[in-house]
Amino acid sequence: MEGRQAGKESKPSSVSVDLQGDSSLQVEISDAVSERDKVKFTVQTKSCLPHFTQLEFSVVRQHEEFIWLHDAYVENEEYAGLIIPPAPPRPDFEASREKLQKLGEGDSSITREEFAKMKQELEAEYLAIFKKTVAMHEVFLQRLAAHPTLRRDHNFFVFLEYGQDLSVRGKNRKELLGGYLRNIVKSADEALITRMSGLKEVDDFFEHERTFLLEYHTRIRDACLRADRVMYSHKCLADDYIPISAALNSLGVQEVNQLKMSFLKLAEFFERLRKLEGRVASDEDLKLSDMLRYYMRDSQAAKDLLYRRLRALADYENANKALDKARTRNREVRTAESHQQRCCQRFERLSDSAKQELMDFKSRRVISFRKNLIELAELELKHAKGGGTQDTWV
Amino acid sequence: MAAEREPPPLGDAKPTDFEELEDGEDLFTSTVSTLESSPSSPEPASLPAEDVSTNSNGPKPAEVVLDDDREDLFAEATEEVSLDSPEREPILSSEPSPAVTPVTPTTLIAPRIESKSMSAPVIFDRSREEIEEEANGDVFDIEIGVSDPEKVGDGMNAYMAYRVTTKTSLSMFSKSEFSVKRRFSDFLGLHSKLASKYLHVGYIVPPAPEKSIVGMTKVKVGKEDSSSTEFVEKRRAALERYLQRTVKHPTLLQDPDLRQFLESSELPRAVNTQALSGAGILRMVNKAADAVNKMTIKMNESDAWFEEKQQQFENLDQQLRKLHASVEALVCHRKELSANTAAFAKSAAMLGNSEDHTALSRALSQLAEVEEKIDQLHQEQAFADFYMFSELLSDYIRLIAAVKEIEEWEAKVQQGERDFEQISKTIRKEVGRFEKERVKDFKTVIIKYLESLVQTQQQLIKYWEAFLPEAKAIA
């Protein structure tokens, strides 16, 4: 490990010459295993970059290690002017597991068929959650790999290649609390800075972005919550069809007259409807809910960037004032000057990269929405048409 | 005796019948204990057979034979049941026309009802055949609508009046199209009269819609919100279905009470409909006579058909209840889906407003519109779910309860084989008719419901097809 680190440090950063463009570093999660309360992701990397000792390699990582990586980026001053890709959410199978357990405990009033169907539904749900968490973790890594600056991070290489456990434990309660407090302090600080007299936003672009992002973030969070509820209702509806179909079936079986066929066919129809509704629900979930959720987090990351820039501006302003004071007193002017200069540089650096980042954010957002909305509409159409062919039996 | 038994000329009978009806009603509304009043009742309500007897002369000879039987049975009955024997003789002697006696008010004790009704089945059968013949000749055409619920009065005395419109080509009605105003208790009154006359003879009398104290109080108090309008609409639809089912029944259609209900502009206010329905009174009477009956029940050699039918209906009842509960859950969730979709549509619209990329902004607004339309669709579908499916199921659950009543009744009948056969014949026919109706009803509703589902899907297709180009236009 140390040998490799030393090796990396000594090499010149000529990585910017990418022969294959973006594909010089390809990261994916090739496999994932769910154990009792943790998920183990197999992160596979294909790269011709000189940083790595092999062309292709994989490691096993857990959720906490992803969080460690994310936090490392956030705390790194070098990346203060960049939007740090939002951390993937913790894998949460609680709800699903509970439901499976409850089903297992048994309800004698349901038939064997119903039980089998409900079990199938819950298992599918579990699988869907699993797939989603894999996707979220993968997207996080892939964004890092695609970003020209972020991909060159040392911790990132370690994450991708180091064969053993990174010995990163989950945050304990004190650290979690610390995290919450930092957030509160941050918001308070932000509020203070913006009201500080004399702090004028010099750039219209940023003024606009700030207003926009604040509103956008709130509204997308709202939309995401409500989309979740719609998806949940769809799921409930799909689940409702199970007992209905079963009851119709038993009615049909009992009947001896013409109604028999009607009931049985109706039961079959409801079964198909159930599968349909289930698919509609999961598609809405993926294409709409998940997308909204992702951009909610991403817009939060963008807001964080703006805050950092604002903080830098405030620091710059303060340095200016300190310099003026030093000049009037004619004391420690040199220190004040260099401090002011540093702040100025930092601020300008942040502003430049932030501008670029925010524009990238916008285009990324537009592309993603477009793709997902088209796919959503196409899937909805497919489902609606699939349900429409039932009138033939009548 | 025979002379006494001759039926009075129809013309005379009619007005008296109505009077008797009134008395019958009084009896009906008084409690079971006032049996002493029964002897004074000159004539129980008359049968539709009366109408038919104008067409045929069938009933008469049969009566005579029956009377003899009846006497015998009365004798038997007197031995077995001590409750009303003293009153029996006076009735017998005062009885002028057996042709019109078949049905008695249910306040009379069970045994007496049985004895009186003995003559009924034969006449019923005959008359019904005749009615059916007539019906086949005539186009059995009658359409009933219940509409225009209107609040009458104020405060706790307020009630809803519904317009009952009848369109018919049947000759028994004086006009071909007419309408009257009725209130809910009138419907209940009609049901109790019909039930008291026909239930114990083996006819399946469609049950009336249920009373709802909560629902009505809201309406009375004047709460003008969606739940009370929903309640009124639900009730209106239920009343309409109730009447439609009742008139579909060939025998019930001939009943003068039903005709009076549909035709006459003023209906004597049905009192005491609050607590008891016809079936309820039957039950009370049953309980009272139960102890006695137990001693004397003569279960005929197990009629396999009845056993089977009973089991079948029991199963059907269970299944329908299960299905009904599931459909109610479906209705509830669909309503939730509709509300959630509407909320999402709003937030999507807001998001579209914030979005500063024009094309994306427009697409998001379009998405919001699509979702709103879908929400409407869901609402309509929920409506269909409910009115078509769920209500039909609850109607049938109650109908089956009525069928079970008859079968219970049939099990308690303690008579000679002959009359048992009569009633059982009736029941068989009724059950057969019920089954046919049920099949028709369910099939119609299932088809309609499926059509509504298909329609929803087609609308969805339209909406999403319109949205797709907008999404693609995001550049």
Coordinates of C-alpha atoms in Angstrom, one line a residue, chain A residues 109-111 114 208-209 212 215-216 219-220 222-224 226-227 229-234 236-237 240-241 243-248 250-251 254-259 262-263 266 269-270 273 276-277 284 288 292 362 365-367 369-370 373-378 380-381 383-388 390-391 393-394, chain B residues 312 315-316 319-320 322-323 326-327 329-338 340-357 360 363-364 367 371 374 378 385 389 393 435 438-440 442-443 446-447 449-451 453-454 457-458 460-465 467-468 471-475:
Chain A
S109 CA -58.1 -16.4 5.4
I110 CA -56.0 -16.2 2.3
T111 CA -55.7 -19.1 -0.2
E114 CA -53.1 -15.6 -3.0
H208 CA -29.9 34.3 -10.7
E209 CA -28.5 30.8 -10.0
F212 CA -33.2 29.6 -9.0
E215 CA -36.7 27.5 -5.4
Y216 CA -36.0 24.6 -7.6
R219 CA -40.1 22.2 -5.5
I220 CA -38.3 19.2 -6.8
D222 CA -42.0 18.3 -3.1
A223 CA -42.5 16.7 -6.5
C224 CA -40.3 13.7 -5.5
R226 CA -45.6 13.2 -4.2
A227 CA -44.4 11.0 -7.0
R229 CA -47.0 8.6 -3.0
V230 CA -48.4 8.1 -6.4
M231 CA -46.2 5.1 -6.9
Y232 CA -47.2 3.7 -3.6
S233 CA -50.9 4.1 -4.5
H234 CA -50.3 2.2 -7.7
C236 CA -51.6 -0.8 -3.3
L237 CA -53.9 -1.0 -6.2
D240 CA -55.7 -5.2 -4.2
Y241 CA -56.2 -7.2 -7.4
P243 CA -57.7 -11.1 -3.4
I244 CA -60.2 -9.9 -6.0
S245 CA -58.8 -12.3 -8.6
A246 CA -58.8 -15.1 -6.1
A247 CA -62.4 -14.5 -5.0
L248 CA -63.6 -14.3 -8.6
S250 CA -63.5 -19.4 -6.4
L251 CA -66.8 -18.0 -7.5
Q254 CA -68.4 -22.9 -7.8
E255 CA -70.7 -21.8 -10.6
V256 CA -72.3 -24.3 -12.9
N257 CA -74.0 -22.0 -15.3
Q258 CA -72.9 -19.5 -17.9
L259 CA -71.5 -17.3 -15.2
S262 CA -67.5 -15.0 -17.0
F263 CA -66.1 -15.2 -13.5
L266 CA -62.8 -11.8 -15.1
F269 CA -58.3 -10.3 -16.4
F270 CA -57.7 -8.9 -12.9
L273 CA -54.3 -6.0 -14.6
L276 CA -49.8 -4.3 -15.4
E277 CA -50.4 -2.0 -12.5
E284 CA -43.0 5.4 -12.5
L288 CA -39.9 9.6 -12.4
L292 CA -36.6 13.5 -9.1
K362 CA -28.1 22.4 -16.1
R365 CA -30.3 17.8 -15.8
V366 CA -32.0 18.6 -19.1
I367 CA -30.5 15.5 -20.7
F369 CA -35.1 14.6 -17.7
R370 CA -35.5 14.3 -21.4
L373 CA -39.6 11.5 -19.5
I374 CA -39.4 9.9 -23.0
E375 CA -38.8 6.5 -21.5
L376 CA -41.6 7.0 -19.0
A377 CA -44.1 8.0 -21.7
E378 CA -43.1 5.1 -23.9
E380 CA -46.8 4.1 -20.0
L381 CA -48.0 3.8 -23.6
H383 CA -48.7 -0.7 -20.6
A384 CA -51.9 1.1 -21.6
K385 CA -51.9 -0.7 -24.9
G386 CA -51.1 -4.0 -23.3
G387 CA -54.2 -3.6 -21.1
G388 CA -56.4 -2.6 -24.0
Q390 CA -58.7 -7.4 -23.1
D391 CA -61.9 -6.4 -24.8
W393 CA -62.8 -11.8 -24.8
V394 CA -66.1 -10.1 -24.4
Chain B
Q312 CA -74.8 -23.4 -2.5
N315 CA -71.0 -20.6 -0.2
L316 CA -72.1 -18.0 -2.6
Q319 CA -67.6 -15.6 -1.6
L320 CA -69.6 -12.5 -2.4
K322 CA -65.1 -11.7 0.5
L323 CA -65.2 -10.2 -3.0
S326 CA -61.8 -6.6 -1.6
V327 CA -63.6 -4.4 -4.1
A329 CA -60.5 -1.8 -0.6
L330 CA -59.9 -1.3 -4.4
V331 CA -62.3 1.6 -4.5
C332 CA -60.6 3.2 -1.5
H333 CA -57.1 2.9 -3.0
R334 CA -58.2 4.1 -6.3
K335 CA -59.6 7.2 -4.7
E336 CA -56.2 7.7 -2.9
L337 CA -54.4 7.2 -6.2
S338 CA -56.6 9.9 -7.7
N340 CA -52.1 11.6 -5.0
T341 CA -52.0 12.0 -8.7
A342 CA -53.7 15.4 -8.4
A343 CA -51.1 16.5 -5.8
F344 CA -48.3 15.3 -7.9
A345 CA -49.7 17.2 -11.0
K346 CA -49.6 20.4 -9.0
S347 CA -46.1 20.0 -7.8
A348 CA -44.9 19.0 -11.3
A349 CA -46.5 22.2 -12.6
M350 CA -44.7 24.2 -9.9
L351 CA -41.4 22.5 -10.9
G352 CA -42.1 23.4 -14.5
N353 CA -42.5 27.0 -13.5
S354 CA -39.1 27.1 -11.7
E355 CA -37.3 25.3 -14.5
D356 CA -35.4 27.9 -16.5
H357 CA -34.7 25.7 -19.5
L360 CA -37.9 21.3 -20.3
A363 CA -42.5 19.5 -21.0
L364 CA -42.9 19.5 -17.3
L367 CA -46.5 16.3 -17.7
E371 CA -51.2 13.7 -14.7
I374 CA -55.1 10.9 -15.4
H378 CA -58.9 7.5 -11.9
D385 CA -65.7 0.4 -9.6
F389 CA -69.2 -3.6 -9.0
L393 CA -72.2 -7.2 -4.8
E435 CA -80.4 -17.6 -10.5
R438 CA -78.3 -13.2 -11.0
V439 CA -76.5 -14.6 -14.1
K440 CA -78.0 -11.8 -16.2
F442 CA -73.6 -10.2 -13.1
K443 CA -72.9 -10.7 -16.7
I446 CA -69.1 -7.5 -15.6
I447 CA -69.2 -6.5 -19.2
Y449 CA -67.1 -2.8 -15.9
L450 CA -64.6 -4.3 -18.3
E451 CA -65.7 -1.7 -20.9
L453 CA -61.5 -0.4 -17.6
V454 CA -60.8 -0.7 -21.3
Q457 CA -56.7 2.4 -20.8
Q458 CA -57.6 4.0 -24.1
L460 CA -54.4 6.8 -21.0
I461 CA -53.0 6.0 -24.4
K462 CA -54.3 9.2 -25.8
Y463 CA -52.8 11.3 -23.1
W464 CA -49.3 9.7 -23.2
E465 CA -49.2 9.8 -26.9
F467 CA -47.1 14.0 -24.2
L468 CA -44.4 12.0 -25.9
A471 CA -40.7 15.1 -24.1
K472 CA -38.8 14.5 -27.3
A473 CA -38.8 18.2 -28.0
I474 CA -36.6 18.9 -25.1
A475 CA -33.4 20.0 -26.6

